[in-house]
Amino acid sequence: MTGAAPPGAGGSVGGILNAARQTGASLGIAAMGAPLAAGTGSAPWAFAVAAVVCAGAAVWFGGVQRA
């Protein structure tokens, strides 16, 4: 991403990329821990949520065509 940024904007783009990466990691941890915190009491629910999120991301990004 930083290579495609206009001259002088590489630092800003790198910061946005890092913020997006950290936000995604935080949301992933929250999505996996939510079933455990909700009182279901079983790890399979947490892994099922993680699997659904990963499958959704695969479908979403599977349709993206890169130049």
CSV table of C-alpha atoms in Angstrom, one decimal:
chain,number,residue,atom,x,y,z
A,1,MET,CA,0.0,0.0,0.0
A,2,THR,CA,2.7,2.4,0.8
A,3,GLY,CA,4.3,1.9,-2.6
A,4,ALA,CA,1.0,3.0,-4.3
A,5,ALA,CA,0.7,6.1,-2.1
A,6,PRO,CA,1.4,9.5,-3.7
A,7,PRO,CA,4.8,11.0,-2.9
A,8,GLY,CA,5.0,12.3,0.6
A,9,ALA,CA,2.0,10.3,1.8
A,10,GLY,CA,3.8,7.0,2.6
A,11,GLY,CA,3.9,7.7,6.3
A,12,SER,CA,0.2,8.5,6.6
A,13,VAL,CA,-0.7,5.4,4.5
A,14,GLY,CA,1.5,3.2,6.6
A,15,GLY,CA,-0.2,4.6,9.8
A,16,ILE,CA,-3.6,3.9,8.4
A,17,LEU,CA,-2.6,0.4,7.3
A,18,ASN,CA,-1.3,-0.3,10.8
A,19,ALA,CA,-4.4,1.0,12.5
A,20,ALA,CA,-6.6,-1.1,10.2
A,21,ARG,CA,-4.5,-4.2,11.0
A,22,GLN,CA,-4.8,-3.6,14.8
A,23,THR,CA,-8.5,-2.9,14.6
A,24,GLY,CA,-9.0,-6.2,12.7
A,25,ALA,CA,-7.0,-8.1,15.3
A,26,SER,CA,-9.1,-6.5,18.1
A,27,LEU,CA,-12.4,-7.3,16.4
A,28,GLY,CA,-11.2,-10.9,15.8
A,29,ILE,CA,-10.4,-11.4,19.4
A,30,ALA,CA,-13.7,-9.9,20.5
A,31,ALA,CA,-15.6,-12.1,18.1
A,32,MET,CA,-13.9,-15.2,19.4
A,33,GLY,CA,-14.3,-14.3,23.0
A,34,ALA,CA,-17.9,-13.1,22.9
A,35,PRO,CA,-19.5,-16.6,23.0
A,36,LEU,CA,-17.4,-17.5,26.0
A,37,ALA,CA,-18.3,-14.3,27.8
A,38,ALA,CA,-22.0,-14.7,27.0
A,39,GLY,CA,-22.1,-17.7,29.2
A,40,THR,CA,-22.3,-20.5,26.7
A,41,GLY,CA,-19.4,-22.0,28.5
A,42,SER,CA,-18.0,-24.0,25.7
A,43,ALA,CA,-15.0,-23.3,23.5
A,44,PRO,CA,-16.7,-24.9,20.4
A,45,TRP,CA,-19.0,-21.9,20.1
A,46,ALA,CA,-16.0,-19.5,20.1
A,47,PHE,CA,-14.3,-21.5,17.4
A,48,ALA,CA,-17.6,-21.7,15.4
A,49,VAL,CA,-17.8,-17.9,15.4
A,50,ALA,CA,-14.2,-17.6,14.3
A,51,ALA,CA,-14.8,-20.1,11.5
A,52,VAL,CA,-17.9,-18.2,10.3
A,53,VAL,CA,-16.0,-14.9,10.3
A,54,CYS,CA,-13.0,-16.4,8.5
A,55,ALA,CA,-15.3,-18.0,5.9
A,56,GLY,CA,-17.1,-14.7,5.4
A,57,ALA,CA,-13.8,-12.9,4.9
A,58,ALA,CA,-12.7,-15.6,2.4
A,59,VAL,CA,-15.8,-15.1,0.4
A,60,TRP,CA,-15.6,-11.3,0.6
A,61,PHE,CA,-11.9,-11.1,-0.4
A,62,GLY,CA,-12.2,-14.0,-2.9
A,63,GLY,CA,-14.2,-11.8,-5.2
A,64,VAL,CA,-11.6,-9.0,-5.2
A,65,GLN,CA,-9.6,-8.7,-8.3
A,66,ARG,CA,-6.1,-7.3,-8.0
A,67,ALA,CA,-4.4,-5.3,-10.7
